[in-house]
Protein backbone atom coordinates (compact mmCIF):
# COMPACT_ATOMS: atom_id res chain seq x y z
CA UNK A 1 0.00 0.00 0.00
CA UNK A 2 2.82 2.41 0.94
CA UNK A 3 4.77 1.54 -2.19
CA UNK A 4 1.67 2.22 -4.25
CA UNK A 5 1.18 5.65 -2.63
CA UNK A 6 4.81 6.63 -3.19
CA UNK A 7 4.62 5.46 -6.77
CA UNK A 8 1.52 7.61 -7.32
CA UNK A 9 3.18 10.66 -5.76
CA UNK A 10 6.33 10.16 -7.81
CA UNK A 11 4.29 9.86 -11.00
CA UNK A 12 2.77 13.28 -10.28
CA UNK A 13 5.88 15.09 -9.02
CA UNK A 14 8.24 13.65 -11.59
CA UNK A 15 5.86 13.52 -14.52
CA UNK A 16 7.80 13.08 -17.73
CA UNK A 17 8.20 16.40 -19.58
CA UNK A 18 7.23 17.16 -23.13
CA UNK A 19 10.34 17.93 -25.15
CA UNK A 20 10.34 21.67 -26.01
CA UNK A 21 13.65 21.66 -27.90
CA UNK A 22 13.07 23.30 -31.28
CA UNK A 23 9.50 24.19 -30.36
CA UNK A 24 10.06 27.13 -28.00
CA UNK A 25 12.83 29.74 -27.72
CA UNK A 26 15.34 29.13 -24.94
CA UNK A 27 15.43 31.87 -22.28
CA UNK A 28 18.77 33.64 -22.42
CA UNK A 29 19.69 37.29 -21.99
CA UNK A 30 22.13 39.61 -23.71
CA UNK A 31 25.84 39.04 -23.03
CA UNK A 32 27.44 42.45 -22.45
CA UNK A 33 30.87 40.84 -22.81
CA UNK A 34 30.15 41.21 -26.55
CA UNK A 35 30.08 44.99 -26.11
CA UNK A 36 26.99 47.17 -26.55
CA UNK A 37 25.30 46.36 -29.84
CA UNK A 38 21.89 48.01 -29.65
CA UNK A 39 20.43 46.03 -32.52
CA UNK A 40 21.42 42.72 -30.92
CA UNK A 41 20.37 43.97 -27.47
CA UNK A 42 16.84 44.74 -28.69
CA UNK A 43 16.74 41.43 -30.58
CA UNK A 44 17.65 39.59 -27.37
CA UNK A 45 14.49 40.82 -25.65
CA UNK A 46 12.51 38.06 -27.39
CA UNK A 47 14.40 35.41 -25.40
CA UNK A 48 14.76 37.40 -22.17
CA UNK A 49 11.34 36.51 -20.78
CA UNK A 50 8.58 38.33 -18.90
CA UNK A 51 7.59 41.75 -20.35
CA UNK A 52 10.88 42.01 -22.27
CA UNK A 53 9.67 39.20 -24.55
CA UNK A 54 6.46 41.11 -25.26
CA UNK A 55 8.54 44.12 -26.27
CA UNK A 56 10.82 41.90 -28.34
CA UNK A 57 7.82 40.40 -30.16
CA UNK A 58 6.49 43.92 -30.84
CA UNK A 59 9.88 44.99 -32.25
CA UNK A 60 9.84 42.01 -34.60
CA UNK A 61 6.34 42.89 -35.82
CA UNK A 62 7.38 46.52 -36.42
CA UNK A 63 10.46 45.40 -38.34
CA UNK A 64 8.33 43.09 -40.50
CA UNK A 65 6.04 46.03 -41.20
CA UNK A 66 8.96 48.26 -42.18
CA UNK A 67 10.60 45.64 -44.39
CA UNK A 68 7.41 44.69 -46.24
CA UNK A 69 7.03 45.67 -49.87
CA UNK A 70 4.19 44.96 -52.28
CA UNK A 71 6.67 42.88 -54.27
CA UNK A 72 6.60 40.36 -51.40
CA UNK A 73 3.09 39.41 -52.50
CA UNK A 74 1.87 37.76 -55.69
CA UNK A 75 -0.17 40.16 -57.91
CA UNK A 76 -3.90 39.55 -57.62
CA UNK A 77 -5.89 38.80 -60.76
CA UNK A 78 -7.74 42.12 -61.04
CA UNK A 79 -4.88 44.47 -60.13
CA UNK A 80 -4.04 47.41 -62.40
CA UNK A 81 -1.18 47.53 -64.86
CA UNK A 82 0.67 49.89 -62.53
CA UNK A 83 0.36 47.38 -59.70
CA UNK A 84 1.89 44.72 -61.94
CA UNK A 85 4.97 46.86 -62.59
CA UNK A 86 7.91 45.34 -60.62
CA UNK A 87 9.37 48.78 -59.88
CA UNK A 88 6.06 49.99 -58.51
CA UNK A 89 5.68 46.87 -56.38
CA UNK A 90 9.22 47.20 -55.01
CA UNK A 91 8.67 50.84 -54.05
CA UNK A 92 5.27 50.34 -52.41
CA UNK A 93 5.59 49.90 -48.64
CA UNK A 94 3.18 49.69 -45.76
CA UNK A 95 1.20 52.79 -44.97
CA UNK A 96 2.12 53.48 -41.36
CA UNK A 97 -0.69 54.26 -38.92
CA UNK A 98 0.63 55.65 -35.63
CA UNK A 99 -1.91 55.23 -32.85
CA UNK A 100 -1.75 56.28 -29.22
CA UNK A 101 -3.99 57.13 -26.29
CA UNK A 102 -4.22 60.42 -24.42
CA UNK A 103 -2.03 59.46 -21.45
CA UNK A 104 1.03 59.52 -23.71
CA UNK A 105 0.31 63.13 -24.65
CA UNK A 106 -0.45 64.06 -21.04
CA UNK A 107 2.99 62.72 -20.14
CA UNK A 108 6.41 63.65 -21.46
CA UNK A 109 6.07 61.05 -24.22
CA UNK A 110 4.29 63.87 -26.07
CA UNK A 111 7.72 65.24 -26.96
CA UNK A 112 8.71 61.93 -28.56
CA UNK A 113 5.50 61.89 -30.61
CA UNK A 114 6.12 65.51 -31.61
CA UNK A 115 9.65 64.62 -32.77
CA UNK A 116 8.37 61.74 -34.91
CA UNK A 117 5.68 63.89 -36.52
CA UNK A 118 7.95 66.92 -36.88
CA UNK A 119 10.49 64.87 -38.83
CA UNK A 120 7.80 62.91 -40.66
CA UNK A 121 9.19 59.61 -39.40
CA UNK A 122 8.35 56.58 -37.30
CA UNK A 123 11.90 55.62 -36.43
CA UNK A 124 15.35 55.26 -37.87
CA UNK A 125 15.58 51.74 -39.24
CA UNK A 126 18.65 50.48 -41.09
CA UNK A 127 19.60 54.12 -41.74
CA UNK A 128 16.22 54.70 -43.43
CA UNK A 129 13.63 57.22 -42.25
CA UNK A 130 10.21 55.61 -42.16
CA UNK A 131 7.35 57.99 -42.77
CA UNK A 132 4.33 58.34 -40.50
CA UNK A 133 1.34 58.47 -42.85
CA UNK A 134 -1.71 58.65 -40.58
CA UNK A 135 -2.32 59.30 -36.87
CA UNK A 136 -5.29 58.03 -34.86
CA UNK A 137 -5.78 59.10 -31.26
CA UNK A 138 -8.38 59.82 -28.60
CA UNK A 139 -9.87 63.21 -27.73
CA UNK A 140 -7.44 63.62 -24.83
CA UNK A 141 -4.62 63.07 -27.30
CA UNK A 142 -5.86 66.18 -29.14
CA UNK A 143 -6.81 68.56 -26.33
CA UNK A 144 -3.86 67.77 -24.04
CA UNK A 145 -1.43 68.66 -26.81
CA UNK A 146 -3.14 72.01 -27.34
CA UNK A 147 -3.59 72.78 -23.64
CA UNK A 148 0.11 72.16 -22.98
CA UNK A 149 0.87 74.98 -25.42
CA UNK A 150 -1.23 77.30 -23.26
CA UNK A 151 -0.20 76.20 -19.74
CA UNK A 152 1.98 73.46 -18.17
CA UNK A 153 1.11 70.12 -16.57
CA UNK A 154 2.76 69.35 -13.23
CA UNK A 155 4.08 66.24 -11.46
CA UNK A 156 1.96 65.07 -8.54
CA UNK A 157 1.42 61.63 -7.01
CA UNK A 158 -0.95 58.72 -7.62
CA UNK A 159 -1.97 58.83 -3.95
CA UNK A 160 -3.22 62.43 -3.86
CA UNK A 161 -6.89 62.45 -2.69
CA UNK A 162 -9.41 63.56 -5.27
CA UNK A 163 -11.62 65.56 -2.88
CA UNK A 164 -8.68 67.62 -1.66
CA UNK A 165 -7.48 68.27 -5.21
CA UNK A 166 -10.98 69.29 -6.22
CA UNK A 167 -11.09 71.89 -3.46
CA UNK A 168 -7.82 73.28 -4.83
CA UNK A 169 -9.09 73.46 -8.39
CA UNK A 170 -6.72 70.71 -9.53
CA UNK A 171 -7.30 67.65 -11.72
CA UNK A 172 -5.25 64.45 -11.44
CA UNK A 173 -4.25 62.31 -14.43
CA UNK A 174 -2.40 59.42 -12.78
CA UNK A 175 0.47 61.19 -11.04
CA UNK A 176 0.09 64.34 -13.15
CA UNK A 177 -1.70 67.51 -12.06
CA UNK A 178 -3.62 69.83 -14.38
CA UNK A 179 -5.01 73.10 -12.90
CA UNK A 180 -8.56 74.03 -13.82
CA UNK A 181 -7.14 77.32 -15.12
CA UNK A 182 -5.61 75.35 -18.01
CA UNK A 183 -9.07 74.41 -19.27
CA UNK A 184 -10.27 78.01 -18.88
CA UNK A 185 -7.39 79.15 -21.06
CA UNK A 186 -8.29 76.39 -23.52
CA UNK A 187 -11.88 77.68 -23.72
CA UNK A 188 -10.72 81.27 -24.23
CA UNK A 189 -8.45 80.14 -27.06
CA UNK A 190 -10.72 77.72 -28.90
CA UNK A 191 -14.15 79.42 -28.86
CA UNK A 192 -13.10 82.25 -31.24
CA UNK A 193 -11.74 79.57 -33.61
CA UNK A 194 -15.12 77.82 -33.56
CA UNK A 195 -16.72 81.19 -34.38
CA UNK A 196 -14.50 81.55 -37.46
CA UNK A 197 -15.18 77.97 -38.51
CA UNK A 198 -18.93 78.61 -38.30
CA UNK A 199 -18.54 81.69 -40.48
CA UNK A 200 -16.56 79.68 -43.05
CA UNK A 201 -19.12 76.88 -42.92
CA UNK A 202 -21.79 79.38 -43.92
CA UNK A 203 -19.88 81.63 -46.34
CA UNK A 204 -17.60 79.03 -47.98
CA UNK A 205 -19.83 75.94 -47.60
CA UNK A 206 -17.06 74.06 -45.77
CA UNK A 207 -18.01 70.61 -44.47
CA UNK A 208 -16.08 70.24 -41.24
CA UNK A 209 -14.98 66.74 -40.19
CA UNK A 210 -13.00 65.77 -37.08
CA UNK A 211 -9.75 65.51 -39.08
CA UNK A 212 -10.34 68.92 -40.74
CA UNK A 213 -11.07 70.45 -37.33
CA UNK A 214 -7.90 68.92 -35.86
CA UNK A 215 -5.79 70.17 -38.76
CA UNK A 216 -7.25 73.65 -38.27
CA UNK A 217 -6.44 73.61 -34.55
CA UNK A 218 -2.90 72.48 -35.34
CA UNK A 219 -2.41 75.47 -37.62
CA UNK A 220 -4.05 77.89 -35.19
CA UNK A 221 -1.94 76.85 -32.20
CA UNK A 222 1.17 77.78 -34.20
CA UNK A 223 3.49 76.30 -31.56
CA UNK A 224 6.46 74.10 -32.44
CA UNK A 225 6.11 72.10 -29.21
CA UNK A 226 2.79 70.74 -30.53
CA UNK A 227 2.65 67.51 -32.52
CA UNK A 228 -0.63 68.73 -34.04
CA UNK A 229 1.17 71.79 -35.36
CA UNK A 230 3.72 69.59 -37.11
CA UNK A 231 1.05 67.22 -38.39
CA UNK A 232 -0.67 70.17 -40.05
CA UNK A 233 2.65 71.44 -41.45
CA UNK A 234 3.55 68.01 -42.85
CA UNK A 235 0.03 67.21 -44.09
CA UNK A 236 -0.28 64.15 -41.85
CA UNK A 237 -4.00 63.53 -41.22
CA UNK A 238 -5.02 63.05 -37.59
CA UNK A 239 -8.23 61.11 -36.92
CA UNK A 240 -10.17 61.09 -33.67
CA UNK A 241 -13.40 59.05 -33.87
CA UNK A 242 -14.59 60.04 -30.37
CA UNK A 243 -14.04 63.77 -30.77
CA UNK A 244 -16.62 64.84 -28.17
CA UNK A 245 -15.35 62.50 -25.43
CA UNK A 246 -13.37 65.09 -23.43
CA UNK A 247 -12.89 68.78 -22.80
CA UNK A 248 -13.05 69.40 -26.54
CA UNK A 249 -16.58 68.03 -26.50
CA UNK A 250 -17.43 70.39 -23.65
CA UNK A 251 -16.12 73.32 -25.70
CA UNK A 252 -18.25 72.31 -28.70
CA UNK A 253 -21.26 72.02 -26.39
CA UNK A 254 -20.70 75.46 -24.84
CA UNK A 255 -20.23 76.95 -28.30
CA UNK A 256 -23.51 75.43 -29.52
CA UNK A 257 -25.37 77.52 -26.91
CA UNK A 258 -23.36 80.68 -27.41
CA UNK A 259 -23.29 80.59 -31.22
CA UNK A 260 -25.25 77.58 -32.54
CA UNK A 261 -24.87 75.99 -35.95
CA UNK A 262 -21.35 74.57 -36.20
CA UNK A 263 -21.51 71.04 -37.64
CA UNK A 264 -18.75 68.43 -37.31
CA UNK A 265 -19.59 65.56 -39.67
CA UNK A 266 -18.28 62.41 -37.97
CA UNK A 267 -19.61 60.08 -40.69
CA UNK A 268 -17.76 61.92 -43.45
CA UNK A 269 -14.68 61.77 -41.26
CA UNK A 270 -15.07 58.00 -41.06
CA UNK A 271 -15.36 57.80 -44.84
CA UNK A 272 -12.03 59.61 -45.17
CA UNK A 273 -10.35 57.25 -42.72
CA UNK A 274 -11.79 54.19 -44.47
CA UNK A 275 -10.49 55.54 -47.77
CA UNK A 276 -6.94 55.46 -46.38
CA UNK A 277 -7.43 51.83 -45.42
CA UNK A 278 -9.36 50.46 -48.39
CA UNK A 279 -7.41 52.12 -51.20
CA UNK A 280 -3.88 51.59 -49.96
CA UNK A 281 -1.69 48.55 -49.54
CA UNK A 282 -0.88 48.85 -45.88
CA UNK A 283 -0.24 47.32 -42.55
CA UNK A 284 0.92 49.10 -39.44
CA UNK A 285 0.49 50.10 -35.84
CA UNK A 286 -3.03 50.32 -34.55
CA UNK A 287 -4.90 52.00 -31.69
CA UNK A 288 -7.93 50.75 -29.76
CA UNK A 289 -11.07 48.91 -30.87
CA UNK A 290 -12.10 51.48 -33.48
CA UNK A 291 -8.75 51.18 -35.19
CA UNK A 292 -8.80 47.38 -35.09
CA UNK A 293 -12.32 47.29 -36.54
CA UNK A 294 -10.95 48.83 -39.73
PDB file of C-alpha atoms in Angstrom, residues 80-229:
ATOM      1  CA  UNK A  80      -4.043  47.410 -62.397  1.00  0.00           C
ATOM      2  CA  UNK A  81      -1.177  47.529 -64.861  1.00  0.00           C
ATOM      3  CA  UNK A  82       0.666  49.892 -62.526  1.00  0.00           C
ATOM      4  CA  UNK A  83       0.363  47.381 -59.697  1.00  0.00           C
ATOM      5  CA  UNK A  84       1.888  44.718 -61.940  1.00  0.00           C
ATOM      6  CA  UNK A  85       4.968  46.862 -62.589  1.00  0.00           C
ATOM      7  CA  UNK A  86       7.913  45.345 -60.618  1.00  0.00           C
ATOM      8  CA  UNK A  87       9.368  48.776 -59.884  1.00  0.00           C
ATOM      9  CA  UNK A  88       6.056  49.994 -58.507  1.00  0.00           C
ATOM     10  CA  UNK A  89       5.682  46.870 -56.376  1.00  0.00           C
ATOM     11  CA  UNK A  90       9.217  47.200 -55.010  1.00  0.00           C
ATOM     12  CA  UNK A  91       8.666  50.840 -54.048  1.00  0.00           C
ATOM     13  CA  UNK A  92       5.266  50.336 -52.411  1.00  0.00           C
ATOM     14  CA  UNK A  93       5.593  49.902 -48.644  1.00  0.00           C
ATOM     15  CA  UNK A  94       3.177  49.686 -45.764  1.00  0.00           C
ATOM     16  CA  UNK A  95       1.198  52.788 -44.971  1.00  0.00           C
ATOM     17  CA  UNK A  96       2.123  53.482 -41.357  1.00  0.00           C
ATOM     18  CA  UNK A  97      -0.695  54.263 -38.923  1.00  0.00           C
ATOM     19  CA  UNK A  98       0.629  55.655 -35.635  1.00  0.00           C
ATOM     20  CA  UNK A  99      -1.908  55.228 -32.853  1.00  0.00           C
ATOM     21  CA  UNK A 100      -1.752  56.282 -29.217  1.00  0.00           C
ATOM     22  CA  UNK A 101      -3.993  57.129 -26.292  1.00  0.00           C
ATOM     23  CA  UNK A 102      -4.224  60.416 -24.423  1.00  0.00           C
ATOM     24  CA  UNK A 103      -2.027  59.459 -21.448  1.00  0.00           C
ATOM     25  CA  UNK A 104       1.030  59.515 -23.710  1.00  0.00           C
ATOM     26  CA  UNK A 105       0.315  63.125 -24.652  1.00  0.00           C
ATOM     27  CA  UNK A 106      -0.455  64.062 -21.043  1.00  0.00           C
ATOM     28  CA  UNK A 107       2.990  62.725 -20.143  1.00  0.00           C
ATOM     29  CA  UNK A 108       6.411  63.652 -21.457  1.00  0.00           C
ATOM     30  CA  UNK A 109       6.068  61.049 -24.217  1.00  0.00           C
ATOM     31  CA  UNK A 110       4.294  63.870 -26.069  1.00  0.00           C
ATOM     32  CA  UNK A 111       7.719  65.238 -26.962  1.00  0.00           C
ATOM     33  CA  UNK A 112       8.706  61.926 -28.559  1.00  0.00           C
ATOM     34  CA  UNK A 113       5.497  61.889 -30.615  1.00  0.00           C
ATOM     35  CA  UNK A 114       6.122  65.509 -31.609  1.00  0.00           C
ATOM     36  CA  UNK A 115       9.654  64.621 -32.775  1.00  0.00           C
ATOM     37  CA  UNK A 116       8.368  61.743 -34.914  1.00  0.00           C
ATOM     38  CA  UNK A 117       5.678  63.895 -36.523  1.00  0.00           C
ATOM     39  CA  UNK A 118       7.954  66.918 -36.885  1.00  0.00           C
ATOM     40  CA  UNK A 119      10.493  64.871 -38.828  1.00  0.00           C
ATOM     41  CA  UNK A 120       7.799  62.905 -40.655  1.00  0.00           C
ATOM     42  CA  UNK A 121       9.195  59.608 -39.397  1.00  0.00           C
ATOM     43  CA  UNK A 122       8.346  56.575 -37.304  1.00  0.00           C
ATOM     44  CA  UNK A 123      11.899  55.620 -36.427  1.00  0.00           C
ATOM     45  CA  UNK A 124      15.355  55.259 -37.871  1.00  0.00           C
ATOM     46  CA  UNK A 125      15.577  51.736 -39.239  1.00  0.00           C
ATOM     47  CA  UNK A 126      18.654  50.478 -41.094  1.00  0.00           C
ATOM     48  CA  UNK A 127      19.596  54.119 -41.740  1.00  0.00           C
ATOM     49  CA  UNK A 128      16.219  54.702 -43.426  1.00  0.00           C
ATOM     50  CA  UNK A 129      13.634  57.222 -42.253  1.00  0.00           C
ATOM     51  CA  UNK A 130      10.213  55.614 -42.156  1.00  0.00           C
ATOM     52  CA  UNK A 131       7.347  57.988 -42.774  1.00  0.00           C
ATOM     53  CA  UNK A 132       4.326  58.337 -40.502  1.00  0.00           C
ATOM     54  CA  UNK A 133       1.338  58.470 -42.851  1.00  0.00           C
ATOM     55  CA  UNK A 134      -1.706  58.646 -40.579  1.00  0.00           C
ATOM     56  CA  UNK A 135      -2.317  59.299 -36.875  1.00  0.00           C
ATOM     57  CA  UNK A 136      -5.290  58.029 -34.862  1.00  0.00           C
ATOM     58  CA  UNK A 137      -5.778  59.098 -31.255  1.00  0.00           C
ATOM     59  CA  UNK A 138      -8.384  59.821 -28.602  1.00  0.00           C
ATOM     60  CA  UNK A 139      -9.871  63.211 -27.727  1.00  0.00           C
ATOM     61  CA  UNK A 140      -7.445  63.624 -24.829  1.00  0.00           C
ATOM     62  CA  UNK A 141      -4.617  63.075 -27.296  1.00  0.00           C
ATOM     63  CA  UNK A 142      -5.856  66.183 -29.135  1.00  0.00           C
ATOM     64  CA  UNK A 143      -6.808  68.564 -26.333  1.00  0.00           C
ATOM     65  CA  UNK A 144      -3.861  67.766 -24.036  1.00  0.00           C
ATOM     66  CA  UNK A 145      -1.428  68.661 -26.808  1.00  0.00           C
ATOM     67  CA  UNK A 146      -3.137  72.009 -27.344  1.00  0.00           C
ATOM     68  CA  UNK A 147      -3.585  72.776 -23.638  1.00  0.00           C
ATOM     69  CA  UNK A 148       0.113  72.165 -22.978  1.00  0.00           C
ATOM     70  CA  UNK A 149       0.868  74.979 -25.422  1.00  0.00           C
ATOM     71  CA  UNK A 150      -1.225  77.301 -23.258  1.00  0.00           C
ATOM     72  CA  UNK A 151      -0.197  76.198 -19.740  1.00  0.00           C
ATOM     73  CA  UNK A 152       1.979  73.465 -18.169  1.00  0.00           C
ATOM     74  CA  UNK A 153       1.107  70.123 -16.573  1.00  0.00           C
ATOM     75  CA  UNK A 154       2.763  69.347 -13.233  1.00  0.00           C
ATOM     76  CA  UNK A 155       4.082  66.245 -11.463  1.00  0.00           C
ATOM     77  CA  UNK A 156       1.962  65.072  -8.544  1.00  0.00           C
ATOM     78  CA  UNK A 157       1.420  61.630  -7.013  1.00  0.00           C
ATOM     79  CA  UNK A 158      -0.949  58.715  -7.618  1.00  0.00           C
ATOM     80  CA  UNK A 159      -1.975  58.834  -3.947  1.00  0.00           C
ATOM     81  CA  UNK A 160      -3.219  62.432  -3.860  1.00  0.00           C
ATOM     82  CA  UNK A 161      -6.891  62.449  -2.687  1.00  0.00           C
ATOM     83  CA  UNK A 162      -9.412  63.562  -5.265  1.00  0.00           C
ATOM     84  CA  UNK A 163     -11.623  65.560  -2.875  1.00  0.00           C
ATOM     85  CA  UNK A 164      -8.684  67.615  -1.658  1.00  0.00           C
ATOM     86  CA  UNK A 165      -7.479  68.271  -5.210  1.00  0.00           C
ATOM     87  CA  UNK A 166     -10.983  69.289  -6.225  1.00  0.00           C
ATOM     88  CA  UNK A 167     -11.089  71.892  -3.456  1.00  0.00           C
ATOM     89  CA  UNK A 168      -7.817  73.282  -4.826  1.00  0.00           C
ATOM     90  CA  UNK A 169      -9.088  73.457  -8.392  1.00  0.00           C
ATOM     91  CA  UNK A 170      -6.724  70.711  -9.532  1.00  0.00           C
ATOM     92  CA  UNK A 171      -7.299  67.650 -11.719  1.00  0.00           C
ATOM     93  CA  UNK A 172      -5.254  64.446 -11.444  1.00  0.00           C
ATOM     94  CA  UNK A 173      -4.252  62.305 -14.429  1.00  0.00           C
ATOM     95  CA  UNK A 174      -2.397  59.418 -12.778  1.00  0.00           C
ATOM     96  CA  UNK A 175       0.465  61.191 -11.037  1.00  0.00           C
ATOM     97  CA  UNK A 176       0.094  64.339 -13.151  1.00  0.00           C
ATOM     98  CA  UNK A 177      -1.701  67.514 -12.057  1.00  0.00           C
ATOM     99  CA  UNK A 178      -3.625  69.830 -14.383  1.00  0.00           C
ATOM    100  CA  UNK A 179      -5.006  73.095 -12.903  1.00  0.00           C
ATOM    101  CA  UNK A 180      -8.560  74.033 -13.820  1.00  0.00           C
ATOM    102  CA  UNK A 181      -7.141  77.322 -15.122  1.00  0.00           C
ATOM    103  CA  UNK A 182      -5.613  75.352 -18.014  1.00  0.00           C
ATOM    104  CA  UNK A 183      -9.074  74.408 -19.266  1.00  0.00           C
ATOM    105  CA  UNK A 184     -10.272  78.008 -18.875  1.00  0.00           C
ATOM    106  CA  UNK A 185      -7.388  79.147 -21.062  1.00  0.00           C
ATOM    107  CA  UNK A 186      -8.290  76.390 -23.525  1.00  0.00           C
ATOM    108  CA  UNK A 187     -11.876  77.680 -23.723  1.00  0.00           C
ATOM    109  CA  UNK A 188     -10.725  81.274 -24.233  1.00  0.00           C
ATOM    110  CA  UNK A 189      -8.447  80.142 -27.062  1.00  0.00           C
ATOM    111  CA  UNK A 190     -10.720  77.724 -28.899  1.00  0.00           C
ATOM    112  CA  UNK A 191     -14.151  79.421 -28.857  1.00  0.00           C
ATOM    113  CA  UNK A 192     -13.102  82.250 -31.242  1.00  0.00           C
ATOM    114  CA  UNK A 193     -11.745  79.574 -33.609  1.00  0.00           C
ATOM    115  CA  UNK A 194     -15.118  77.822 -33.565  1.00  0.00           C
ATOM    116  CA  UNK A 195     -16.722  81.193 -34.377  1.00  0.00           C
ATOM    117  CA  UNK A 196     -14.503  81.551 -37.459  1.00  0.00           C
ATOM    118  CA  UNK A 197     -15.183  77.966 -38.508  1.00  0.00           C
ATOM    119  CA  UNK A 198     -18.926  78.607 -38.295  1.00  0.00           C
ATOM    120  CA  UNK A 199     -18.540  81.688 -40.482  1.00  0.00           C
ATOM    121  CA  UNK A 200     -16.560  79.684 -43.054  1.00  0.00           C
ATOM    122  CA  UNK A 201     -19.122  76.885 -42.916  1.00  0.00           C
ATOM    123  CA  UNK A 202     -21.794  79.383 -43.917  1.00  0.00           C
ATOM    124  CA  UNK A 203     -19.876  81.628 -46.340  1.00  0.00           C
ATOM    125  CA  UNK A 204     -17.603  79.029 -47.983  1.00  0.00           C
ATOM    126  CA  UNK A 205     -19.826  75.937 -47.601  1.00  0.00           C
ATOM    127  CA  UNK A 206     -17.065  74.057 -45.769  1.00  0.00           C
ATOM    128  CA  UNK A 207     -18.014  70.614 -44.474  1.00  0.00           C
ATOM    129  CA  UNK A 208     -16.077  70.238 -41.241  1.00  0.00           C
ATOM    130  CA  UNK A 209     -14.978  66.744 -40.192  1.00  0.00           C
ATOM    131  CA  UNK A 210     -12.996  65.767 -37.080  1.00  0.00           C
ATOM    132  CA  UNK A 211      -9.751  65.513 -39.076  1.00  0.00           C
ATOM    133  CA  UNK A 212     -10.343  68.921 -40.736  1.00  0.00           C
ATOM    134  CA  UNK A 213     -11.067  70.453 -37.331  1.00  0.00           C
ATOM    135  CA  UNK A 214      -7.903  68.923 -35.862  1.00  0.00           C
ATOM    136  CA  UNK A 215      -5.785  70.175 -38.763  1.00  0.00           C
ATOM    137  CA  UNK A 216      -7.249  73.654 -38.267  1.00  0.00           C
ATOM    138  CA  UNK A 217      -6.440  73.606 -34.548  1.00  0.00           C
ATOM    139  CA  UNK A 218      -2.904  72.480 -35.338  1.00  0.00           C
ATOM    140  CA  UNK A 219      -2.414  75.474 -37.622  1.00  0.00           C
ATOM    141  CA  UNK A 220      -4.053  77.892 -35.191  1.00  0.00           C
ATOM    142  CA  UNK A 221      -1.941  76.847 -32.197  1.00  0.00           C
ATOM    143  CA  UNK A 222       1.175  77.782 -34.196  1.00  0.00           C
ATOM    144  CA  UNK A 223       3.493  76.303 -31.558  1.00  0.00           C
ATOM    145  CA  UNK A 224       6.458  74.100 -32.439  1.00  0.00           C
ATOM    146  CA  UNK A 225       6.114  72.100 -29.212  1.00  0.00           C
ATOM    147  CA  UNK A 226       2.793  70.736 -30.530  1.00  0.00           C
ATOM    148  CA  UNK A 227       2.651  67.508 -32.523  1.00  0.00           C
ATOM    149  CA  UNK A 228      -0.628  68.730 -34.038  1.00  0.00           C
ATOM    150  CA  UNK A 229       1.166  71.790 -35.365  1.00  0.00           C
TER     151      UNK A 229
END
